Structures are given as C-alpha cells and as structure tokens.
Amino acid sequence: MDLISEKFTEKSKQIQGLMNGRNELVKKLIDETESFNEIKQDILNQIQKDHELLKQIDSNLSAKLQDSMNSVETKIAEIINSAKSNSNTLDRKQKGTKREIVDSD
C-alpha cells in the first residue's frame, strides 16, 4: 500500500508540475496576445493618422493644382487678348500705310 501511495503521490506531483507549467504557458500566451493586440492597435492608429495626412496632402495639392491651372488660363487669356490687340494695331497701321501709298500716287 505504501508503494501505491508513493507512486500516487509522485504522479500527483508530476501532474501538478505539468499543470503549473501549463498555467505559466497560458499566462505567457495571454501576455503575448495582449502585447500583440497593443502593437496591432498602435499600427492601426498610425495607419489612420497617415491616411488622414495623405488626404490633407492630396487636398492641398489639388487646391494648388487648381490655382496653377487658373493662373495659366488667365495668362493664356491675357496673351490672346494682347495678341488680338497687337494684330488690330498692326492692321490699322498697315491700312494707314496703304492709304499713304495710294494718296502719294
């Protein structure tokens, strides 16, 4: 009976040791999972911040592009108007020169 009792006690200690080891592994797994979740949340938060920053940059660039396009359109209109004005002035001068030639004959 003592031998059975010793074996039982020995096996109980082994089982208790295994259970303690298992419990420690579960605690470590829980800690690692929590740490992983915190890191994952930090990454998601950073991605969200980066996304917002990129949206702001895109908005700013779009506004600057529109301003540049408006400026170019204004300059083109000014050049066209100036060219028309110069063309009209040249036409008047040429007509005036033709009259002078006709008048001198």
PDB file of C-alpha atoms in Angstrom:
ATOM      1  CA  MET A   1       0.000   0.000   0.000  1.00  0.00           C
ATOM      2  CA  ASP A   2       2.841   2.353   0.754  1.00  0.00           C
ATOM      3  CA  LEU A   3       4.256   1.703  -2.697  1.00  0.00           C
ATOM      4  CA  ILE A   4       0.910   2.574  -4.299  1.00  0.00           C
ATOM      5  CA  SER A   5       0.635   5.657  -2.126  1.00  0.00           C
ATOM      6  CA  GLU A   6       4.178   6.741  -3.069  1.00  0.00           C
ATOM      7  CA  LYS A   7       3.500   6.199  -6.774  1.00  0.00           C
ATOM      8  CA  PHE A   8       0.226   8.091  -6.480  1.00  0.00           C
ATOM      9  CA  THR A   9       1.935  10.976  -4.676  1.00  0.00           C
ATOM     10  CA  GLU A  10       4.763  11.003  -7.235  1.00  0.00           C
ATOM     11  CA  LYS A  11       2.330  11.026 -10.152  1.00  0.00           C
ATOM     12  CA  SER A  12       0.238  13.715  -8.441  1.00  0.00           C
ATOM     13  CA  LYS A  13       3.341  15.881  -8.077  1.00  0.00           C
ATOM     14  CA  GLN A  14       4.222  15.321 -11.746  1.00  0.00           C
ATOM     15  CA  ILE A  15       0.691  16.217 -12.791  1.00  0.00           C
ATOM     16  CA  GLN A  16       0.712  19.290 -10.534  1.00  0.00           C
ATOM     17  CA  GLY A  17       4.072  20.333 -12.030  1.00  0.00           C
ATOM     18  CA  LEU A  18       2.688  19.887 -15.547  1.00  0.00           C
ATOM     19  CA  MET A  19      -0.433  21.857 -14.629  1.00  0.00           C
ATOM     20  CA  ASN A  20       1.702  24.647 -13.156  1.00  0.00           C
ATOM     21  CA  GLY A  21       3.835  24.677 -16.315  1.00  0.00           C
ATOM     22  CA  ARG A  22       0.713  24.733 -18.464  1.00  0.00           C
ATOM     23  CA  ASN A  23      -0.726  27.590 -16.420  1.00  0.00           C
ATOM     24  CA  GLU A  24       2.518  29.559 -16.833  1.00  0.00           C
ATOM     25  CA  LEU A  25       2.429  28.966 -20.593  1.00  0.00           C
ATOM     26  CA  VAL A  26      -1.201  30.124 -20.731  1.00  0.00           C
ATOM     27  CA  LYS A  27      -0.286  33.286 -18.784  1.00  0.00           C
ATOM     28  CA  LYS A  28       2.623  33.948 -21.162  1.00  0.00           C
ATOM     29  CA  LEU A  29       0.355  33.363 -24.156  1.00  0.00           C
ATOM     30  CA  ILE A  30      -2.211  35.789 -22.750  1.00  0.00           C
ATOM     31  CA  ASP A  31       0.502  38.391 -22.103  1.00  0.00           C
ATOM     32  CA  GLU A  32       1.935  37.940 -25.593  1.00  0.00           C
ATOM     33  CA  THR A  33      -1.546  38.175 -27.114  1.00  0.00           C
ATOM     34  CA  GLU A  34      -2.241  41.405 -25.214  1.00  0.00           C
ATOM     35  CA  SER A  35       1.123  42.803 -26.274  1.00  0.00           C
ATOM     36  CA  PHE A  36       0.422  41.809 -29.878  1.00  0.00           C
ATOM     37  CA  ASN A  37      -3.014  43.450 -29.730  1.00  0.00           C
ATOM     38  CA  GLU A  38      -1.490  46.672 -28.348  1.00  0.00           C
ATOM     39  CA  ILE A  39       1.113  46.719 -31.126  1.00  0.00           C
ATOM     40  CA  LYS A  40      -1.590  45.973 -33.702  1.00  0.00           C
ATOM     41  CA  GLN A  41      -3.714  48.838 -32.358  1.00  0.00           C
ATOM     42  CA  ASP A  42      -0.720  51.193 -32.443  1.00  0.00           C
ATOM     43  CA  ILE A  43      -0.102  50.225 -36.070  1.00  0.00           C
ATOM     44  CA  LEU A  44      -3.770  50.728 -36.959  1.00  0.00           C
ATOM     45  CA  ASN A  45      -3.749  54.129 -35.250  1.00  0.00           C
ATOM     46  CA  GLN A  46      -0.616  55.128 -37.179  1.00  0.00           C
ATOM     47  CA  ILE A  47      -2.160  53.949 -40.443  1.00  0.00           C
ATOM     48  CA  GLN A  48      -5.242  56.069 -39.695  1.00  0.00           C
ATOM     49  CA  LYS A  49      -3.063  59.123 -38.953  1.00  0.00           C
ATOM     50  CA  ASP A  50      -1.070  58.544 -42.135  1.00  0.00           C
ATOM     51  CA  HIS A  51      -4.294  58.172 -44.118  1.00  0.00           C
ATOM     52  CA  GLU A  52      -5.623  61.460 -42.747  1.00  0.00           C
ATOM     53  CA  LEU A  53      -2.304  63.157 -43.504  1.00  0.00           C
ATOM     54  CA  LEU A  54      -2.331  61.820 -47.069  1.00  0.00           C
ATOM     55  CA  LYS A  55      -5.906  63.049 -47.546  1.00  0.00           C
ATOM     56  CA  GLN A  56      -4.832  66.513 -46.359  1.00  0.00           C
ATOM     57  CA  ILE A  57      -1.790  66.481 -48.657  1.00  0.00           C
ATOM     58  CA  ASP A  58      -3.998  65.385 -51.564  1.00  0.00           C
ATOM     59  CA  SER A  59      -6.456  68.167 -50.813  1.00  0.00           C
ATOM     60  CA  ASN A  60      -3.677  70.763 -50.608  1.00  0.00           C
ATOM     61  CA  LEU A  61      -2.089  69.556 -53.832  1.00  0.00           C
ATOM     62  CA  SER A  62      -5.456  69.574 -55.600  1.00  0.00           C
ATOM     63  CA  ALA A  63      -6.067  73.158 -54.479  1.00  0.00           C
ATOM     64  CA  LYS A  64      -2.588  74.230 -55.591  1.00  0.00           C
ATOM     65  CA  LEU A  65      -3.047  72.474 -58.923  1.00  0.00           C
ATOM     66  CA  GLN A  66      -6.382  74.229 -59.442  1.00  0.00           C
ATOM     67  CA  ASP A  67      -4.806  77.591 -58.559  1.00  0.00           C
ATOM     68  CA  SER A  68      -1.994  76.928 -61.030  1.00  0.00           C
ATOM     69  CA  MET A  69      -4.435  75.920 -63.739  1.00  0.00           C
ATOM     70  CA  ASN A  70      -6.479  79.080 -63.127  1.00  0.00           C
ATOM     71  CA  SER A  71      -3.326  81.173 -63.273  1.00  0.00           C
ATOM     72  CA  VAL A  72      -2.262  79.526 -66.540  1.00  0.00           C
ATOM     73  CA  GLU A  73      -5.736  80.061 -68.026  1.00  0.00           C
ATOM     74  CA  THR A  74      -5.584  83.740 -67.005  1.00  0.00           C
ATOM     75  CA  LYS A  75      -2.128  84.156 -68.561  1.00  0.00           C
ATOM     76  CA  ILE A  76      -3.270  82.453 -71.770  1.00  0.00           C
ATOM     77  CA  ALA A  77      -6.305  84.750 -71.942  1.00  0.00           C
ATOM     78  CA  GLU A  78      -4.041  87.783 -71.393  1.00  0.00           C
ATOM     79  CA  ILE A  79      -1.672  86.616 -74.135  1.00  0.00           C
ATOM     80  CA  ILE A  80      -4.569  86.011 -76.543  1.00  0.00           C
ATOM     81  CA  ASN A  81      -6.044  89.439 -75.794  1.00  0.00           C
ATOM     82  CA  SER A  82      -2.652  91.074 -76.194  1.00  0.00           C
ATOM     83  CA  ALA A  83      -2.100  89.264 -79.486  1.00  0.00           C
ATOM     84  CA  LYS A  84      -5.534  90.364 -80.732  1.00  0.00           C
ATOM     85  CA  SER A  85      -4.814  93.931 -79.703  1.00  0.00           C
ATOM     86  CA  ASN A  86      -1.406  93.858 -81.393  1.00  0.00           C
ATOM     87  CA  SER A  87      -2.965  92.336 -84.505  1.00  0.00           C
ATOM     88  CA  ASN A  88      -5.628  95.084 -84.634  1.00  0.00           C
ATOM     89  CA  THR A  89      -2.961  97.758 -84.153  1.00  0.00           C
ATOM     90  CA  LEU A  90      -0.858  96.198 -86.917  1.00  0.00           C
ATOM     91  CA  ASP A  91      -3.891  96.003 -89.233  1.00  0.00           C
ATOM     92  CA  ARG A  92      -4.608  99.718 -88.648  1.00  0.00           C
ATOM     93  CA  LYS A  93      -1.003 100.644 -89.313  1.00  0.00           C
ATOM     94  CA  GLN A  94      -0.943  98.576 -92.489  1.00  0.00           C
ATOM     95  CA  LYS A  95      -4.186 100.158 -93.702  1.00  0.00           C
ATOM     96  CA  GLY A  96      -2.782 103.568 -92.921  1.00  0.00           C
ATOM     97  CA  THR A  97       0.371 102.755 -94.903  1.00  0.00           C
ATOM     98  CA  LYS A  98      -1.711 101.588 -97.869  1.00  0.00           C
ATOM     99  CA  ARG A  99      -3.645 104.840 -97.850  1.00  0.00           C
ATOM    100  CA  GLU A 100      -0.434 106.826 -97.772  1.00  0.00           C
ATOM    101  CA  ILE A 101       0.816 104.873-100.774  1.00  0.00           C
ATOM    102  CA  VAL A 102      -2.488 105.393-102.591  1.00  0.00           C
ATOM    103  CA  ASP A 103      -2.538 109.095-101.637  1.00  0.00           C
ATOM    104  CA  SER A 104       1.003 109.636-102.853  1.00  0.00           C
ATOM    105  CA  ASP A 105       0.334 108.190-106.280  1.00  0.00           C
TER     106      ASP A 105
END
